[in-house]
PDB file of C-alpha atoms in Angstrom:
ATOM      1  CA  MET A   1      36.658  15.598  -2.516  1.00 49.00           C
ATOM      2  CA  SER A   2      35.250  18.604  -3.076  1.00 51.00           C
ATOM      3  CA  GLU A   3      32.170  17.183  -4.755  1.00 55.00           C
ATOM      4  CA  ASP A   4      31.132  14.994  -1.487  1.00 54.00           C
ATOM      5  CA  GLN A   5      31.319  17.761   0.580  1.00 61.00           C
ATOM      6  CA  ASN A   6      28.739  19.783  -1.855  1.00 59.00           C
ATOM      7  CA  ILE A   7      26.438  16.864  -2.072  1.00 63.00           C
ATOM      8  CA  THR A   8      23.779  17.500   0.634  1.00 59.00           C
ATOM      9  CA  THR A   9      20.820  15.522   1.584  1.00 67.00           C
ATOM     10  CA  THR A  10      17.158  16.509   2.356  1.00 70.00           C
ATOM     11  CA  MET A  11      14.599  14.948   4.324  1.00 71.00           C
ATOM     12  CA  ASP A  12      11.496  14.423   2.613  1.00 79.00           C
ATOM     13  CA  VAL A  13       8.304  15.175   4.850  1.00 81.00           C
ATOM     14  CA  ASP A  14       4.885  14.051   3.969  1.00 78.00           C
ATOM     15  CA  THR A  15       2.431  16.593   5.049  1.00 84.00           C
ATOM     16  CA  ALA A  16      -0.265  15.033   3.100  1.00 87.00           C
ATOM     17  CA  PHE A  17      -0.268  12.142   5.871  1.00 87.00           C
ATOM     18  CA  LEU A  18      -0.905  14.370   8.580  1.00 86.00           C
ATOM     19  CA  LYS A  19      -4.098  15.363   6.717  1.00 89.00           C
ATOM     20  CA  SER A  20      -4.834  11.897   5.875  1.00 89.00           C
ATOM     21  CA  LYS A  21      -7.579   9.723   7.748  1.00 91.00           C
ATOM     22  CA  ARG A  22      -4.800   7.909   9.105  1.00 90.00           C
ATOM     23  CA  GLY A  23      -2.536  10.844  10.062  1.00 90.00           C
ATOM     24  CA  ILE A  24      -5.594  12.322  11.903  1.00 93.00           C
ATOM     25  CA  LEU A  25      -6.022   9.072  14.055  1.00 93.00           C
ATOM     26  CA  LYS A  26      -2.335   8.754  14.852  1.00 93.00           C
ATOM     27  CA  LEU A  27      -2.558  12.263  16.131  1.00 94.00           C
ATOM     28  CA  ALA A  28      -5.255  11.345  18.078  1.00 95.00           C
ATOM     29  CA  GLU A  29      -4.106   8.463  19.436  1.00 94.00           C
ATOM     30  CA  MET A  30      -0.688  10.776  20.531  1.00 95.00           C
ATOM     31  CA  VAL A  31      -3.331  13.237  22.058  1.00 96.00           C
ATOM     32  CA  THR A  32      -5.299  10.426  23.948  1.00 96.00           C
ATOM     33  CA  LEU A  33      -2.440   8.637  25.247  1.00 95.00           C
ATOM     34  CA  PHE A  34      -0.552  11.910  26.337  1.00 96.00           C
ATOM     35  CA  VAL A  35      -3.771  13.001  28.610  1.00 95.00           C
ATOM     36  CA  ALA A  36      -4.007   9.541  29.742  1.00 93.00           C
ATOM     37  CA  PHE A  37      -0.357   9.485  30.963  1.00 93.00           C
ATOM     38  CA  VAL A  38      -0.908  13.324  32.539  1.00 94.00           C
ATOM     39  CA  CYS A  39      -3.877  11.838  34.373  1.00 92.00           C
ATOM     40  CA  PHE A  40      -1.950   8.681  35.616  1.00 90.00           C
ATOM     41  CA  ALA A  41       0.706  10.787  36.427  1.00 91.00           C
ATOM     42  CA  THR A  42      -0.830  12.880  39.024  1.00 90.00           C
ATOM     43  CA  ALA A  43      -2.554  10.084  40.489  1.00 86.00           C
ATOM     44  CA  SER A  44       0.649   8.404  41.065  1.00 78.00           C
ATOM     45  CA  ARG A  45      -0.271   4.998  39.715  1.00 72.00           C
ATOM     46  CA  SER A  46       3.272   3.875  38.233  1.00 75.00           C
ATOM     47  CA  GLU A  47       2.005   0.828  36.634  1.00 79.00           C
ATOM     48  CA  HIS A  48      -0.438   2.855  34.147  1.00 85.00           C
ATOM     49  CA  ILE A  49       2.397   5.823  33.853  1.00 90.00           C
ATOM     50  CA  ALA A  50       4.728   3.037  32.424  1.00 90.00           C
ATOM     51  CA  ALA A  51       2.525   1.264  29.805  1.00 89.00           C
ATOM     52  CA  THR A  52       0.884   4.560  28.713  1.00 92.00           C
ATOM     53  CA  PHE A  53       4.308   6.354  28.415  1.00 93.00           C
ATOM     54  CA  ILE A  54       5.760   3.438  26.179  1.00 94.00           C
ATOM     55  CA  GLU A  55       2.667   3.166  23.641  1.00 93.00           C
ATOM     56  CA  LEU A  56       3.300   6.911  23.697  1.00 94.00           C
ATOM     57  CA  LEU A  57       6.629   6.444  22.571  1.00 96.00           C
ATOM     58  CA  ILE A  58       5.540   3.599  20.051  1.00 95.00           C
ATOM     59  CA  THR A  59       3.146   5.753  18.696  1.00 93.00           C
ATOM     60  CA  SER A  60       5.513   8.989  18.391  1.00 94.00           C
ATOM     61  CA  PHE A  61       8.107   6.540  16.404  1.00 94.00           C
ATOM     62  CA  LEU A  62       5.620   5.178  14.020  1.00 92.00           C
ATOM     63  CA  LEU A  63       4.167   8.666  12.978  1.00 92.00           C
ATOM     64  CA  LEU A  64       7.709   9.883  12.604  1.00 92.00           C
ATOM     65  CA  LEU A  65       8.303   7.015  10.245  1.00 91.00           C
ATOM     66  CA  TYR A  66       5.897   7.648   8.234  1.00 90.00           C
ATOM     67  CA  LEU A  67       5.591  11.442   8.591  1.00 91.00           C
ATOM     68  CA  LEU A  68       9.686  10.973   7.436  1.00 90.00           C
ATOM     69  CA  LYS A  69       8.818   8.504   4.836  1.00 87.00           C
ATOM     70  CA  LEU A  70      11.403   6.291   6.881  1.00 87.00           C
ATOM     71  CA  ASN A  71       9.322   3.238   6.251  1.00 84.00           C
ATOM     72  CA  LYS A  72      10.026   3.655   2.334  1.00 84.00           C
ATOM     73  CA  LYS A  73      14.262   3.614   2.857  1.00 86.00           C
ATOM     74  CA  PHE A  74      13.848   0.781   6.021  1.00 85.00           C
ATOM     75  CA  THR A  75      12.535  -1.685   4.121  1.00 83.00           C
ATOM     76  CA  LEU A  76      13.408  -4.560   6.389  1.00 86.00           C
ATOM     77  CA  PHE A  77      10.292  -4.576   8.065  1.00 85.00           C
ATOM     78  CA  PHE A  78       6.540  -4.461   6.597  1.00 86.00           C
ATOM     79  CA  TRP A  79       5.925  -1.448   8.649  1.00 88.00           C
ATOM     80  CA  PRO A  80       1.907  -1.642   7.902  1.00 88.00           C
ATOM     81  CA  LEU A  81       1.850  -5.188   9.802  1.00 89.00           C
ATOM     82  CA  VAL A  82       4.098  -3.720  12.534  1.00 91.00           C
ATOM     83  CA  ASP A  83       2.140  -1.101  12.788  1.00 92.00           C
ATOM     84  CA  ALA A  84      -1.266  -3.376  12.590  1.00 92.00           C
ATOM     85  CA  PHE A  85       0.356  -5.765  15.573  1.00 93.00           C
ATOM     86  CA  ASN A  86       1.243  -2.890  17.683  1.00 93.00           C
ATOM     87  CA  SER A  87      -2.661  -1.328  17.306  1.00 94.00           C
ATOM     88  CA  VAL A  88      -4.018  -4.432  18.064  1.00 95.00           C
ATOM     89  CA  PHE A  89      -1.810  -5.409  21.118  1.00 95.00           C
ATOM     90  CA  ALA A  90      -1.925  -1.552  22.810  1.00 95.00           C
ATOM     91  CA  ALA A  91      -5.906  -1.871  22.064  1.00 95.00           C
ATOM     92  CA  VAL A  92      -6.206  -4.957  24.179  1.00 95.00           C
ATOM     93  CA  TYR A  93      -4.168  -3.928  26.600  1.00 94.00           C
ATOM     94  CA  PHE A  94      -5.450  -0.641  27.064  1.00 94.00           C
ATOM     95  CA  LEU A  95      -9.000  -2.086  27.424  1.00 95.00           C
ATOM     96  CA  VAL A  96      -7.599  -4.357  30.367  1.00 94.00           C
ATOM     97  CA  LEU A  97      -5.462  -1.213  31.983  1.00 92.00           C
ATOM     98  CA  SER A  98      -8.645   1.032  31.307  1.00 92.00           C
ATOM     99  CA  PHE A  99     -10.975  -1.673  33.359  1.00 93.00           C
ATOM    100  CA  ILE A 100      -8.552  -1.866  36.019  1.00 91.00           C
ATOM    101  CA  ALA A 101      -8.055   1.865  36.735  1.00 89.00           C
ATOM    102  CA  LEU A 102     -11.880   2.074  36.569  1.00 90.00           C
ATOM    103  CA  ARG A 103     -12.427  -0.894  39.100  1.00 91.00           C
ATOM    104  CA  THR A 104      -9.395   0.287  41.603  1.00 85.00           C
ATOM    105  CA  TYR A 105      -9.705   3.845  41.341  1.00 80.00           C
ATOM    106  CA  ALA A 106      -8.538   6.352  44.649  1.00 82.00           C
ATOM    107  CA  PHE A 107      -8.026   9.454  42.919  1.00 85.00           C
ATOM    108  CA  THR A 108      -9.857  11.336  39.930  1.00 87.00           C
ATOM    109  CA  GLY A 109      -6.876  11.231  37.891  1.00 87.00           C
ATOM    110  CA  THR A 110      -7.102   7.415  37.798  1.00 89.00           C
ATOM    111  CA  LEU A 111     -10.635   7.707  36.618  1.00 91.00           C
ATOM    112  CA  VAL A 112     -10.465  10.231  34.127  1.00 92.00           C
ATOM    113  CA  GLY A 113      -7.315   8.263  32.858  1.00 91.00           C
ATOM    114  CA  GLY A 114      -9.223   5.726  32.860  1.00 92.00           C
ATOM    115  CA  ILE A 115     -12.108   6.773  30.630  1.00 94.00           C
ATOM    116  CA  ILE A 116      -9.277   8.431  28.394  1.00 94.00           C
ATOM    117  CA  GLY A 117      -7.603   5.243  27.843  1.00 93.00           C
ATOM    118  CA  PHE A 118     -11.148   3.579  27.128  1.00 95.00           C
ATOM    119  CA  LEU A 119     -10.794   6.467  24.045  1.00 96.00           C
ATOM    120  CA  SER A 120      -7.603   5.369  23.114  1.00 95.00           C
ATOM    121  CA  ALA A 121      -8.055   2.004  22.632  1.00 95.00           C
ATOM    122  CA  GLY A 122     -11.029   2.884  20.479  1.00 96.00           C
ATOM    123  CA  LEU A 123      -9.042   4.613  18.620  1.00 95.00           C
ATOM    124  CA  LEU A 124      -6.421   1.916  18.183  1.00 95.00           C
ATOM    125  CA  THR A 125      -8.997  -0.463  17.281  1.00 95.00           C
ATOM    126  CA  VAL A 126     -10.064   1.987  14.417  1.00 95.00           C
ATOM    127  CA  ASP A 127      -6.547   2.421  13.525  1.00 93.00           C
ATOM    128  CA  THR A 128      -6.321  -1.572  13.323  1.00 92.00           C
ATOM    129  CA  TYR A 129      -9.397  -1.810  11.226  1.00 92.00           C
ATOM    130  CA  THR A 130      -7.943   0.807   8.646  1.00 91.00           C
ATOM    131  CA  ILE A 131      -4.631  -0.954   8.574  1.00 89.00           C
ATOM    132  CA  PHE A 132      -5.796  -4.253   7.981  1.00 88.00           C
ATOM    133  CA  LYS A 133      -8.206  -2.794   5.127  1.00 87.00           C
ATOM    134  CA  ASN A 134      -5.461  -1.137   3.320  1.00 83.00           C
ATOM    135  CA  ILE A 135      -3.048  -4.241   3.799  1.00 80.00           C
ATOM    136  CA  THR A 136      -3.574  -6.832   0.636  1.00 72.00           C
ATOM    137  CA  PHE A 137      -2.195 -10.484   0.859  1.00 66.00           C
ATOM    138  CA  ASN A 138      -1.584 -12.343  -1.916  1.00 65.00           C
ATOM    139  CA  LYS A 139      -3.628 -10.243  -4.307  1.00 67.00           C
ATOM    140  CA  PRO A 140      -2.225  -8.925  -7.898  1.00 65.00           C
ATOM    141  CA  ARG A 141      -1.006  -5.228  -7.518  1.00 58.00           C
ATOM    142  CA  ASN A 142      -3.449  -3.908 -10.073  1.00 60.00           C
ATOM    143  CA  GLU A 143      -6.349  -5.473  -8.500  1.00 56.00           C
ATOM    144  CA  THR A 144      -5.410  -3.639  -4.955  1.00 52.00           C
ATOM    145  CA  GLN A 145      -4.739  -0.290  -6.964  1.00 55.00           C
ATOM    146  CA  ASN A 146      -8.213  -0.465  -8.420  1.00 56.00           C
ATOM    147  CA  GLN A 147      -9.865  -0.945  -5.107  1.00 57.00           C
ATOM    148  CA  VAL A 148      -7.885   1.478  -3.173  1.00 51.00           C
ATOM    149  CA  SER A 149      -8.901   4.233  -6.030  1.00 50.00           C
ATOM    150  CA  GLN A 150     -12.355   2.729  -5.829  1.00 55.00           C
ATOM    151  CA  ASP A 151     -12.641   3.098  -1.739  1.00 51.00           C
ATOM    152  CA  MET A 152     -11.066   6.877  -2.431  1.00 47.00           C
ATOM    153  CA  THR A 153     -14.115   7.893  -4.265  1.00 47.00           C
TER     154      THR A 153
END
């Protein structure tokens, strides 16, 4: 019984992920989503606030998932594919949301939020591209590793 109490669990933090292209991209997405959220909040546009805040939460969750290496512990889902689908739907949604915000703005906050929303949609599109570029379907593992090592050089 005393042996069980002496066992400590540690949480690994993947600091290399934050320095990678995908990590920097996720952080940039979070910054632009937060700025758009603040802009929409100052303009009191509740429909824009809710959408931006939900995507900010989802992006934060995925960043923590990769940062704490929880994607390797919770293998029920194929997390890169979940991340890719989120990025695709969020990019399309933010394009539409930004068009609406720019078309119907009455306050400067809505205008700036729409412009930052376009920037977020661009970052989400780049994120989708990088994820789908790295996801391989039905390829042998050694071909994939060779391709990834060639892409990194």
